[in-house]
XYZ file of C-alpha atoms in Angstrom:
708
model
C 33.169 -203.662 -78.724
C 32.529 -201.714 -82.398
C 31.749 -198.305 -83.080
C 28.465 -196.504 -84.094
C 28.973 -194.243 -86.870
C 26.733 -190.983 -86.356
C 26.540 -189.098 -90.263
C 24.553 -185.704 -90.804
C 26.268 -183.966 -93.160
C 24.929 -183.174 -96.235
C 28.092 -183.096 -98.204
C 28.425 -186.956 -97.459
C 27.357 -188.624 -100.541
C 26.143 -191.782 -98.787
C 23.836 -189.098 -97.058
C 23.044 -187.889 -100.444
C 22.301 -191.174 -101.987
C 20.098 -192.000 -99.179
C 17.919 -188.647 -98.798
C 17.856 -188.864 -103.079
C 16.362 -192.859 -102.375
C 13.893 -191.599 -99.672
C 12.588 -188.662 -101.762
C 12.001 -191.258 -104.262
C 10.328 -193.666 -102.257
C 8.125 -191.079 -100.577
C 6.724 -190.024 -103.901
C 5.658 -193.233 -104.660
C 4.125 -193.701 -101.121
C 1.969 -190.575 -101.842
C 1.452 -191.614 -105.894
C 0.011 -194.965 -103.752
C -2.037 -192.875 -101.584
C -4.033 -191.089 -104.342
C -4.896 -194.060 -105.992
C -6.213 -195.669 -103.660
C -7.730 -192.471 -102.360
C -9.343 -192.296 -106.083
C -10.044 -196.136 -106.517
C -12.285 -196.461 -103.437
C -14.218 -192.263 -103.670
C -16.166 -191.870 -100.221
C -19.070 -192.080 -98.711
C -18.711 -188.504 -97.390
C -17.848 -185.630 -99.473
C -14.041 -184.515 -98.999
C -13.043 -187.191 -96.930
C -10.407 -187.813 -99.744
C -8.802 -184.012 -99.328
C -9.065 -184.337 -95.626
C -7.330 -187.799 -95.798
C -4.384 -186.218 -98.263
C -4.377 -182.752 -95.810
C -4.258 -184.745 -92.548
C -1.314 -187.266 -93.548
C 0.798 -184.019 -94.628
C 0.536 -182.430 -91.377
C 0.951 -185.367 -89.327
C 4.193 -186.369 -88.045
C 5.607 -189.209 -85.783
C 6.890 -187.816 -82.889
C 6.765 -189.407 -79.553
C 9.986 -187.391 -78.026
C 7.829 -185.433 -75.477
C 4.507 -185.623 -73.709
C 2.881 -182.587 -75.898
C 4.023 -183.904 -78.823
C 3.403 -187.548 -77.978
C -0.903 -186.391 -77.448
C -0.587 -184.897 -80.533
C 0.782 -186.933 -82.809
C -1.296 -190.445 -81.270
C -4.406 -187.927 -81.469
C -3.730 -187.390 -85.288
C -3.410 -191.193 -85.613
C -6.939 -191.858 -84.337
C -8.091 -188.538 -86.433
C -6.820 -190.342 -89.662
C -8.195 -193.752 -88.482
C -11.618 -192.068 -88.486
C -11.130 -190.940 -91.687
C -9.715 -193.935 -93.375
C -12.813 -195.651 -92.046
C -14.950 -193.896 -93.637
C -14.042 -195.941 -97.012
C -14.935 -199.189 -94.878
C -17.364 -199.973 -97.259
C -15.022 -200.939 -99.766
C -13.029 -203.935 -100.436
C -10.626 -204.410 -96.953
C -7.684 -205.100 -99.347
C -7.620 -201.602 -100.570
C -8.621 -200.048 -96.936
C -5.737 -202.313 -95.215
C -3.403 -200.786 -97.668
C -4.653 -197.030 -97.470
C -4.193 -197.576 -93.379
C -0.598 -199.013 -93.786
C 0.554 -195.929 -96.694
C -0.733 -193.416 -94.371
C 1.585 -195.277 -91.539
C 4.239 -195.102 -93.630
C 4.070 -191.207 -95.176
C 4.478 -190.591 -91.555
C 8.129 -192.487 -91.769
C 8.809 -194.281 -94.225
C 11.629 -196.732 -93.091
C 13.772 -196.730 -89.932
C 16.269 -199.400 -90.764
C 18.428 -200.917 -94.040
C 20.234 -204.206 -94.377
C 22.175 -204.939 -97.641
C 22.460 -208.631 -97.457
C 24.449 -210.693 -100.386
C 21.568 -213.634 -100.838
C 23.529 -215.552 -102.862
C 27.628 -215.923 -103.607
C 28.325 -214.362 -106.450
C 25.146 -212.203 -107.249
C 24.989 -208.413 -106.279
C 23.758 -207.693 -102.817
C 20.294 -206.340 -102.229
C 19.265 -203.505 -99.943
C 16.231 -204.098 -97.998
C 14.711 -201.114 -96.316
C 12.482 -202.128 -92.683
C 9.365 -200.137 -91.813
C 6.639 -199.896 -89.584
C 4.635 -201.904 -92.174
C 5.165 -203.520 -95.631
C 4.630 -202.105 -98.853
C 4.807 -203.058 -102.915
C 5.003 -201.245 -106.166
C 3.154 -201.833 -109.255
C 4.868 -204.743 -110.082
C 4.502 -206.229 -106.376
C 8.433 -205.524 -105.521
C 8.825 -204.627 -102.190
C 9.804 -200.728 -101.330
C 9.491 -201.010 -97.721
C 9.162 -204.436 -95.685
C 7.379 -205.107 -92.736
C 9.552 -205.145 -89.509
C 7.933 -208.414 -88.709
C 8.387 -210.169 -91.794
C 11.338 -213.087 -91.657
C 14.137 -211.355 -93.666
C 13.759 -208.196 -91.434
C 15.213 -210.984 -88.548
C 18.370 -210.068 -90.080
C 18.258 -206.714 -88.928
C 17.650 -207.614 -85.483
C 19.741 -210.812 -85.207
C 22.493 -207.757 -85.063
C 25.025 -209.923 -86.452
C 27.423 -209.391 -89.298
C 28.324 -211.731 -91.847
C 26.675 -215.035 -92.229
C 23.155 -215.353 -90.893
C 19.723 -216.430 -91.374
C 15.946 -216.090 -91.500
C 13.142 -218.891 -91.498
C 10.953 -218.757 -94.232
C 7.971 -220.896 -94.655
C 10.156 -223.460 -92.548
C 13.372 -223.129 -94.163
C 16.309 -221.611 -93.169
C 18.322 -218.994 -95.656
C 21.782 -218.737 -95.479
C 22.899 -214.792 -95.940
C 26.019 -212.671 -95.852
C 24.951 -209.135 -94.256
C 27.495 -206.432 -95.285
C 25.241 -203.670 -93.996
C 23.436 -202.937 -91.051
C 21.999 -198.967 -91.108
C 19.665 -197.084 -89.234
C 17.535 -193.373 -90.069
C 16.803 -190.989 -88.085
C 13.851 -189.791 -90.633
C 10.503 -187.533 -90.466
C 8.126 -187.806 -93.348
C 10.237 -186.877 -96.345
C 13.354 -186.035 -94.908
C 16.481 -187.848 -93.892
C 17.728 -185.743 -90.265
C 21.110 -188.490 -89.794
C 21.962 -192.264 -90.222
C 24.387 -194.591 -88.372
C 25.895 -197.313 -89.184
C 26.393 -199.856 -86.688
C 26.637 -203.436 -85.252
C 27.055 -203.935 -81.512
C 22.915 -203.166 -79.834
C 24.049 -201.394 -76.825
C 25.754 -198.604 -78.839
C 22.524 -198.105 -80.856
C 22.321 -194.376 -81.171
C 18.542 -194.839 -81.702
C 18.043 -196.732 -79.113
C 19.871 -194.381 -76.770
C 18.015 -191.536 -77.966
C 14.813 -193.250 -77.640
C 15.446 -193.922 -74.222
C 16.794 -190.368 -73.133
C 13.580 -189.275 -73.704
C 10.891 -188.294 -71.278
C 7.849 -190.303 -69.979
C 4.792 -189.581 -71.846
C 1.392 -190.954 -70.186
C 1.384 -194.044 -72.895
C 3.984 -196.640 -73.731
C 5.496 -196.063 -77.005
C 6.297 -198.551 -79.391
C 10.218 -198.358 -80.694
C 10.193 -200.981 -83.344
C 13.578 -199.734 -84.387
C 15.661 -200.599 -81.283
C 14.236 -204.060 -80.254
C 17.321 -205.797 -78.920
C 18.711 -209.081 -79.434
C 17.329 -210.858 -76.538
C 14.005 -208.837 -76.878
C 13.813 -210.393 -80.414
C 13.914 -213.069 -79.103
C 11.185 -213.465 -77.609
C 9.210 -211.427 -80.058
C 10.137 -213.901 -82.914
C 10.343 -217.142 -80.818
C 8.377 -220.598 -82.752
C 4.883 -220.713 -81.679
C 4.929 -223.070 -78.295
C 2.240 -224.110 -75.713
C 3.475 -221.487 -73.043
C 6.306 -219.196 -73.496
C 7.249 -217.951 -69.659
C 9.566 -215.110 -69.776
C 11.158 -213.773 -66.734
C 12.547 -209.881 -67.431
C 14.312 -207.974 -64.844
C 12.622 -204.107 -64.271
C 12.949 -201.835 -67.340
C 14.163 -204.732 -69.715
C 10.772 -203.957 -72.094
C 8.656 -206.920 -70.870
C 5.534 -204.862 -71.611
C 6.931 -204.025 -74.999
C 8.212 -207.080 -76.244
C 4.761 -208.742 -75.221
C 3.080 -206.052 -77.678
C 5.379 -206.809 -80.357
C 5.211 -210.143 -80.235
C 1.276 -209.745 -80.442
C 1.434 -207.992 -83.285
C 3.820 -210.063 -84.469
C 1.606 -213.390 -84.350
C -1.221 -210.691 -85.623
C 1.145 -210.239 -88.845
C 2.134 -213.958 -89.422
C -1.200 -215.614 -88.603
C -2.736 -212.685 -90.521
C -4.532 -215.055 -92.762
C -6.564 -216.997 -89.751
C -5.928 -214.863 -86.534
C -8.201 -211.560 -85.752
C -7.742 -209.386 -82.640
C -10.439 -211.221 -80.893
C -8.865 -214.251 -80.800
C -5.880 -212.686 -78.577
C -6.702 -212.001 -74.742
C -4.636 -210.242 -72.572
C -4.265 -210.059 -69.039
C -3.247 -206.619 -67.761
C -2.667 -205.647 -63.482
C -4.708 -202.670 -63.746
C -7.091 -200.564 -65.750
C -3.962 -197.471 -65.330
C -1.825 -199.508 -66.946
C -4.276 -200.403 -69.581
C -4.866 -197.298 -70.594
C -1.199 -196.874 -70.889
C -0.652 -199.151 -73.303
C -3.686 -198.818 -75.381
C -1.920 -196.952 -78.651
C 0.793 -199.188 -78.774
C -0.511 -201.788 -80.978
C -2.404 -198.717 -82.913
C 0.304 -197.187 -83.815
C 1.887 -200.353 -85.556
C -0.987 -200.726 -87.577
C -3.120 -203.002 -85.371
C -5.904 -203.183 -83.516
C -6.043 -204.065 -79.614
C -6.564 -207.737 -78.487
C -9.427 -208.434 -75.912
C -7.810 -206.383 -72.962
C -8.800 -207.708 -69.216
C -7.720 -207.204 -65.317
C -8.422 -210.447 -63.360
C -11.557 -208.332 -62.408
C -12.948 -207.756 -65.491
C -12.393 -211.463 -66.555
C -14.464 -212.648 -63.441
C -17.279 -210.081 -64.108
C -17.508 -211.420 -67.883
C -17.610 -214.581 -66.500
C -20.681 -214.044 -64.583
C -18.630 -214.171 -61.214
C -18.236 -211.058 -60.391
C -20.366 -210.626 -57.299
C -18.787 -213.143 -55.240
C -14.919 -212.348 -53.514
C -12.860 -212.425 -56.650
C -10.868 -215.071 -55.136
C -7.389 -213.614 -55.305
C -6.694 -215.764 -51.490
C -7.846 -218.813 -52.486
C -5.664 -221.771 -51.391
C -5.010 -224.303 -54.763
C -5.360 -226.958 -52.250
C -9.180 -226.037 -52.313
C -9.517 -226.622 -56.354
C -7.403 -229.946 -56.000
C -9.919 -230.883 -53.431
C -13.072 -230.084 -55.485
C -11.846 -232.080 -58.196
C -10.751 -234.968 -56.204
C -14.383 -234.826 -54.818
C -16.040 -234.239 -58.661
C -14.974 -237.518 -59.360
C -17.294 -239.462 -57.444
C -20.076 -236.612 -57.329
C -24.029 -237.974 -58.182
C -26.114 -234.818 -58.958
C -29.326 -234.158 -56.412
C -32.284 -232.819 -57.288
C -31.532 -229.808 -55.271
C -28.467 -229.100 -57.445
C -30.767 -228.463 -60.744
C -32.708 -225.357 -60.935
C -35.395 -225.038 -64.164
C -35.107 -222.975 -67.309
C -37.073 -220.158 -67.018
C -37.103 -216.862 -69.071
C -39.304 -213.547 -68.706
C -41.644 -215.760 -66.044
C -42.188 -218.612 -68.016
C -40.678 -221.884 -66.957
C -39.688 -223.413 -70.537
C -38.219 -226.785 -69.231
C -39.548 -227.654 -65.000
C -37.014 -228.971 -62.755
C -38.599 -232.604 -63.613
C -37.501 -232.233 -67.286
C -33.839 -230.965 -66.181
C -33.942 -234.004 -63.389
C -34.819 -236.489 -66.267
C -32.352 -235.029 -68.580
C -29.806 -235.651 -66.090
C -30.743 -238.905 -65.123
C -30.338 -240.222 -68.356
C -26.255 -239.731 -68.468
C -26.311 -240.699 -64.804
C -23.862 -243.621 -65.418
C -20.870 -240.993 -66.812
C -18.611 -239.288 -64.101
C -19.288 -235.371 -64.192
C -16.820 -234.173 -66.490
C -17.410 -232.364 -70.049
C -18.467 -236.022 -71.827
C -21.248 -235.949 -68.823
C -22.217 -232.270 -69.641
C -22.097 -232.532 -73.459
C -24.904 -235.062 -73.399
C -26.805 -233.227 -70.880
C -26.867 -229.956 -72.559
C -27.914 -231.780 -76.212
C -30.904 -233.727 -74.454
C -31.895 -230.023 -73.082
C -31.775 -228.652 -76.074
C -33.742 -231.080 -77.779
C -36.521 -231.444 -74.909
C -36.369 -227.025 -75.345
C -37.478 -227.793 -79.414
C -39.900 -229.785 -78.433
C -41.621 -227.118 -75.793
C -41.109 -224.767 -78.224
C -42.871 -226.287 -80.841
C -45.578 -226.961 -78.613
C -46.545 -223.454 -77.511
C -46.157 -222.758 -81.403
C -49.693 -224.864 -81.288
C -51.381 -221.852 -78.902
C -54.477 -220.480 -80.081
C -53.625 -217.542 -77.456
C -49.948 -217.208 -79.104
C -51.502 -217.221 -82.934
C -53.960 -214.713 -82.078
C -51.470 -212.534 -80.437
C -49.052 -212.789 -83.820
C -51.756 -212.071 -85.963
C -52.667 -209.038 -84.062
C -49.374 -207.415 -84.310
C -48.700 -204.225 -85.895
C -46.263 -203.721 -89.016
C -43.737 -202.446 -86.792
C -43.654 -205.492 -84.554
C -43.694 -208.114 -87.673
C -40.692 -206.107 -88.997
C -39.563 -206.612 -85.738
C -39.634 -210.119 -85.418
C -40.138 -211.926 -88.503
C -37.889 -209.387 -90.737
C -41.375 -208.829 -93.321
C -44.788 -208.200 -92.693
C -46.934 -211.716 -92.575
C -50.615 -212.895 -93.540
C -50.262 -216.417 -93.532
C -52.573 -218.273 -96.261
C -53.143 -221.636 -93.997
C -52.768 -223.526 -90.468
C -49.110 -225.015 -91.633
C -47.699 -221.231 -92.258
C -49.848 -219.832 -89.108
C -47.910 -222.865 -87.084
C -44.283 -222.159 -88.838
C -44.674 -218.081 -88.118
C -45.467 -218.936 -84.654
C -43.001 -220.886 -84.182
C -40.549 -218.344 -84.902
C -42.058 -215.885 -82.591
C -41.321 -218.282 -79.957
C -38.170 -218.920 -80.713
C -37.582 -215.124 -81.085
C -39.213 -214.374 -77.576
C -37.361 -217.427 -75.395
C -34.223 -217.173 -77.546
C -31.939 -216.891 -74.418
C -33.320 -220.347 -73.215
C -30.706 -222.565 -75.346
C -27.679 -219.666 -73.944
C -29.165 -220.247 -70.761
C -28.377 -224.358 -71.509
C -24.894 -223.410 -72.869
C -24.577 -221.350 -69.648
C -24.965 -224.332 -67.302
C -27.854 -222.199 -65.515
C -29.758 -225.311 -65.327
C -26.899 -226.436 -62.339
C -26.990 -224.797 -58.550
C -22.768 -224.587 -58.813
C -22.607 -223.017 -55.514
C -24.573 -225.176 -54.079
C -22.826 -228.142 -55.411
C -19.149 -226.393 -54.433
C -19.979 -225.711 -50.946
C -21.144 -229.465 -50.586
C -17.954 -230.544 -52.150
C -15.911 -227.955 -49.860
C -17.676 -227.825 -46.684
C -17.729 -224.159 -46.864
C -20.807 -221.725 -46.790
C -19.698 -219.502 -49.887
C -17.620 -220.159 -53.104
C -15.005 -217.347 -54.115
C -15.094 -216.454 -57.933
C -11.487 -218.403 -58.655
C -13.654 -221.647 -56.973
C -16.895 -221.255 -58.899
C -14.926 -220.764 -62.121
C -12.794 -223.597 -61.321
C -15.969 -225.862 -60.884
C -17.574 -224.878 -64.058
C -14.565 -225.550 -65.927
C -14.311 -229.460 -64.209
C -18.171 -229.406 -66.177
C -16.844 -228.295 -68.838
C -13.235 -229.255 -69.472
C -12.676 -225.828 -70.999
C -13.861 -222.404 -71.020
C -13.473 -220.012 -73.879
C -12.632 -222.204 -77.143
C -12.459 -219.196 -79.731
C -8.839 -217.884 -77.758
C -5.960 -218.677 -79.861
C -2.941 -216.892 -78.067
C -2.901 -215.342 -74.026
C -0.899 -212.730 -72.871
C -0.295 -212.327 -69.089
C 1.663 -209.500 -68.054
C 2.948 -209.399 -64.715
C 2.272 -213.140 -64.100
C 4.172 -213.098 -60.692
C 1.513 -211.095 -58.873
C -1.357 -214.122 -59.481
C -1.710 -216.707 -56.969
C -1.741 -220.450 -58.075
C -5.256 -220.580 -58.442
C -5.746 -217.894 -60.355
C -3.067 -219.339 -62.660
C -5.101 -223.050 -62.447
C -8.453 -221.207 -63.697
C -6.654 -219.637 -66.744
C -4.434 -222.804 -67.949
C -7.796 -224.488 -67.705
C -10.209 -221.783 -69.225
C -8.098 -221.315 -72.076
C -7.181 -225.162 -72.338
C -6.559 -224.422 -76.083
C -5.026 -221.618 -76.005
C -1.316 -221.110 -76.511
C -0.182 -218.737 -73.774
C 3.118 -215.761 -73.343
C 3.737 -215.261 -69.739
C 5.949 -211.923 -68.627
C 6.509 -210.756 -65.352
C 10.214 -210.500 -62.642
C 10.195 -212.377 -59.992
C 11.739 -209.560 -58.278
C 8.229 -207.738 -58.325
C 5.761 -210.308 -56.751
C 4.867 -207.545 -53.825
C 1.614 -209.327 -52.635
C 1.736 -212.541 -49.917
C 0.708 -215.740 -51.906
C 1.250 -215.380 -55.499
C 2.867 -218.223 -57.115
C 6.927 -218.714 -57.513
C 7.857 -218.638 -61.714
C 8.681 -222.525 -60.792
C 5.284 -223.104 -59.900
C 4.044 -221.248 -62.667
C 6.377 -223.454 -65.078
C 4.819 -226.458 -63.155
C 0.706 -225.372 -63.525
C 1.506 -224.753 -66.992
C 3.559 -228.011 -67.987
C 0.383 -229.823 -66.506
C -2.157 -228.592 -67.870
C -0.262 -227.583 -71.822
C 2.255 -229.982 -72.109
C 5.933 -227.944 -72.143
C 7.230 -224.566 -71.262
C 9.973 -222.889 -72.871
C 11.833 -220.284 -70.772
C 13.434 -217.046 -71.887
C 15.678 -214.448 -69.377
C 15.679 -210.565 -70.213
C 18.784 -209.291 -68.373
C 19.272 -206.040 -69.615
C 17.619 -202.837 -68.141
C 17.142 -199.752 -70.701
C 14.647 -197.878 -68.461
C 16.845 -196.447 -65.709
C 20.115 -195.203 -65.103
C 23.317 -196.929 -64.259
C 22.877 -195.706 -60.730
C 19.653 -196.261 -60.314
C 20.052 -199.667 -61.541
C 22.481 -199.892 -59.619
C 20.104 -199.390 -56.618
C 17.749 -201.375 -56.935
C 19.563 -204.717 -58.551
C 21.814 -203.826 -55.016
C 19.048 -205.656 -53.447
C 19.119 -208.888 -55.307
C 21.273 -211.950 -54.549
C 24.823 -211.301 -55.302
C 25.111 -213.446 -57.943
C 22.156 -212.276 -59.952
C 23.464 -208.474 -59.492
C 26.489 -209.977 -62.152
C 24.266 -210.744 -64.628
C 22.117 -207.665 -65.176
C 23.241 -204.507 -67.139
C 21.759 -201.136 -67.968
C 22.422 -199.425 -71.422
C 21.956 -195.510 -70.272
C 24.428 -193.198 -70.048
C 25.398 -192.268 -66.731
C 22.619 -189.690 -64.419
C 22.437 -188.560 -61.466
C 22.992 -190.100 -58.168
C 19.654 -191.394 -55.609
C 19.118 -189.028 -52.866
C 18.732 -191.304 -50.029
C 17.408 -189.239 -46.157
C 16.178 -190.265 -43.346
C 14.365 -188.000 -40.430
C 13.894 -188.498 -36.758
C 11.425 -185.235 -36.749
C 8.440 -185.734 -38.618
C 8.286 -181.481 -39.647
C 12.103 -182.244 -41.285
C 10.650 -185.024 -42.965
C 7.381 -183.455 -44.476
C 9.658 -180.243 -45.557
C 12.180 -182.686 -47.056
C 9.055 -184.759 -48.503
C 7.242 -181.328 -49.650
C 10.546 -179.521 -51.667
C 10.826 -183.010 -53.211
C 7.398 -182.914 -54.685
C 7.811 -178.785 -55.660
C 10.912 -179.591 -57.087
C 11.317 -178.600 -60.807
C 11.949 -181.340 -63.392
C 10.630 -182.405 -66.791
C 8.419 -184.466 -67.219
C 6.348 -186.984 -64.955
C 7.381 -187.179 -60.784
C 5.783 -190.235 -58.752
C 5.110 -190.410 -55.315
C 5.178 -194.072 -54.731
C 3.813 -195.332 -51.437
C 4.088 -198.906 -50.404
C -0.103 -199.265 -49.710
C -3.179 -197.544 -49.897
C -3.524 -196.485 -46.177
C -0.206 -194.853 -46.841
C -1.243 -192.927 -49.936
C -4.658 -191.290 -47.961
C -1.934 -189.903 -45.509
C 0.400 -188.292 -47.870
C -2.679 -186.978 -49.793
C -3.827 -184.903 -46.480
C -0.176 -184.026 -45.909
C 0.606 -183.047 -49.978
C -2.737 -181.407 -50.458
C -3.044 -179.908 -54.462
C 0.630 -180.218 -54.919
C 0.153 -183.959 -56.061
C -2.663 -185.714 -58.301
C -4.123 -188.798 -56.692
C -3.823 -191.865 -58.961
C -6.700 -194.321 -58.639
C -9.063 -196.293 -60.123
C -10.182 -195.096 -63.464
C -7.709 -192.247 -63.532
C -5.566 -191.622 -66.541
C -1.568 -191.223 -66.381
C -1.143 -187.558 -66.740
C 1.958 -186.243 -69.126
C 3.027 -184.134 -66.904
C 2.870 -183.275 -63.530
C 3.411 -185.321 -59.484
C 0.960 -187.970 -59.068
C 0.664 -190.034 -55.695
C -0.158 -193.979 -56.414
C 0.236 -196.845 -54.040
C 2.777 -199.306 -55.564
C -0.026 -202.025 -56.540
C -0.892 -198.890 -59.179
C 2.804 -198.098 -60.055
C 3.492 -201.436 -60.750
C 4.584 -201.309 -64.870
C 4.309 -197.857 -65.230
C 7.914 -195.403 -65.847
C 8.409 -191.761 -64.500
C 11.376 -189.540 -65.114
C 11.511 -189.195 -60.878
C 10.034 -191.240 -58.154
C 9.791 -190.219 -55.286
C 9.411 -193.255 -52.103
C 8.154 -191.251 -49.043
C 8.395 -194.380 -46.796
C 11.644 -195.668 -46.771
C 11.443 -196.226 -42.849
C 12.358 -199.489 -41.723
C 8.586 -200.182 -40.212
C 7.380 -200.459 -43.920
C 10.313 -201.968 -45.855
C 11.979 -204.489 -43.464
C 14.862 -206.819 -44.144
C 12.285 -209.439 -45.705
C 11.703 -211.115 -48.643
C 8.320 -209.546 -49.470
C 9.705 -205.583 -48.317
C 12.796 -206.943 -50.823
C 10.735 -207.489 -53.737
C 8.092 -204.490 -53.098
C 11.117 -201.630 -52.585
C 12.587 -203.180 -55.680
C 9.927 -202.279 -57.643
C 8.890 -198.939 -56.337
C 12.713 -198.086 -57.254
C 12.641 -199.546 -60.475
C 9.849 -197.381 -61.866
C 12.190 -194.206 -61.833
C 14.049 -193.710 -65.235
C 16.551 -191.057 -64.474
C 16.074 -189.939 -60.585
C 15.131 -191.654 -57.506
C 14.673 -189.486 -54.467
C 14.398 -191.654 -51.100
C 12.740 -190.001 -47.698
C 12.450 -192.109 -44.437
C 10.207 -190.859 -41.623
C 12.173 -192.462 -38.786
C 14.994 -195.043 -39.482
C 16.073 -195.953 -42.848
C 15.226 -199.392 -44.017
C 18.350 -201.566 -43.291
C 18.264 -203.091 -47.032
C 19.205 -199.850 -48.344
C 22.373 -199.341 -45.216
C 25.170 -198.053 -46.496
C 23.716 -196.475 -49.332
């Protein structure tokens, strides 16, 4: 392995050259900031000075919990001031946001490239955002730009990158990383081997914070293959615990938003997260890279947003029931009782007979997207005719003419005084459309169909789950969300086949990134990775697969403990890049009092960062909360993750999170027997730990840790 050389001495001529370059570039960034703010002006007196004062105070520091809170709060404050300029040109506002990001850390790396033989080499500085000078020459290139790939490839000598569909081959003669705060160079490293990257190890040594960090400087080669993977219908990533899956997912979103920046809006990206605590944990990563967050949902929130929230969530729905419904829908004839009238505010706009007439008009077509589209068009036409009829009603016209000025402006955007019958009818028509505007939306949402009745008949069931109801609606519409272009599903191993069948069809026009760890499937009845691939091959045509086999989270001792639960062949492929740490503590107690004393001692033990007591179930959390009292904070729904202290939480909530010290308080055989499911649950609990693990059992220790 090649060595990483660390340089911190100010008498080093290269150090002096790099500091001189940084000082010069920083002055240019300040000038760009001042020029933009002067050009934009401000709608609030003093906002420009506030911006300058704040930018000089903020520093990017994610070294500890307090520093992280301060950094993120400062970034939010800066963004609020920048938003004061948003009535001006978007381009300048975007440039201002980028320059403010760079003023905290202008760049984190440099590559020296020989672009063509015989030409002088070119230095390329890489940062969190891109910036050019007044002649459009790059001062800093965005980490997502094509040329920056030469840094992430981690391949000295001949290397290549793709730009506009063409491959450019260059010679990489230098790969340098920097530790920079504002205009001060602390040290630099010349390195060729990713695993020895001092910046990476430095970033990994830092303690847990309540927010996930974006360590863009330290994306590793196997992660980079996912981040910069070509755009494919479905990318399925299977990564071990601590391999940076969630960071990779967010970097991938940032990369796509950059690469497709002319056509892709964050609202066209959907992100599915395992729970609300996790959603809060990641919500600052993209803003810290200068990007907006995508639309973020849990399965529950998605179901509620689709109008199926009052039903059983459908996490136990058998996929065979969806297939049965699909087969039965093939020859389905709609009955009068399957339909309902369109009514707004007590006013029947389309009566049942009219809805039935529209359905019967196209009864020669089988139930499906074409049939539904034709019926919807017919209903819209009938509704328009109904509006025209209503607009001729004399009572409605009189009511309109008696409206006061405020009401007129609210409905028509102006005061009205129609001069003849035609103009009166025209305004009356606008009033009807305004009053009953929701009726067209009801037609689009298929509210003229009684989906529950249809589904219950097809399945011969007394009720539909949310999953069944959503799938039935998709049988009628063909697709759900037409505006989504990318859908990211984190912890995909926790989804059932039925849930994934719904998502694959609902977002049939979108490309998917599915990330998970087959060894962290902690719920009964979830889809295996083979089945996940089959479902999406069926819906999207092809599935590309990637593996992430290196742990960046846990110490080698902890990594050895949780990977020891895996198949021997699998263990040989997995590695940890962390430096040696503390051996795990594993103890069993036959006596309840001795067990509780050891647990309270472990909870009270002073330590840096955040300690988590990860219990196997909600019931065990309740029991442990009574035993531990005020010594722990119970982390439930809607409770944000603190930066320090001790939290008690169930395994289902702990998934995807990381902690400095993890205590597994229920490692007895009855809770973790020697079964595949218990093995995956224990693997998940242990792998939440970065630096320390304490495993305690009340009774016989789980056979899964026998001999440890």
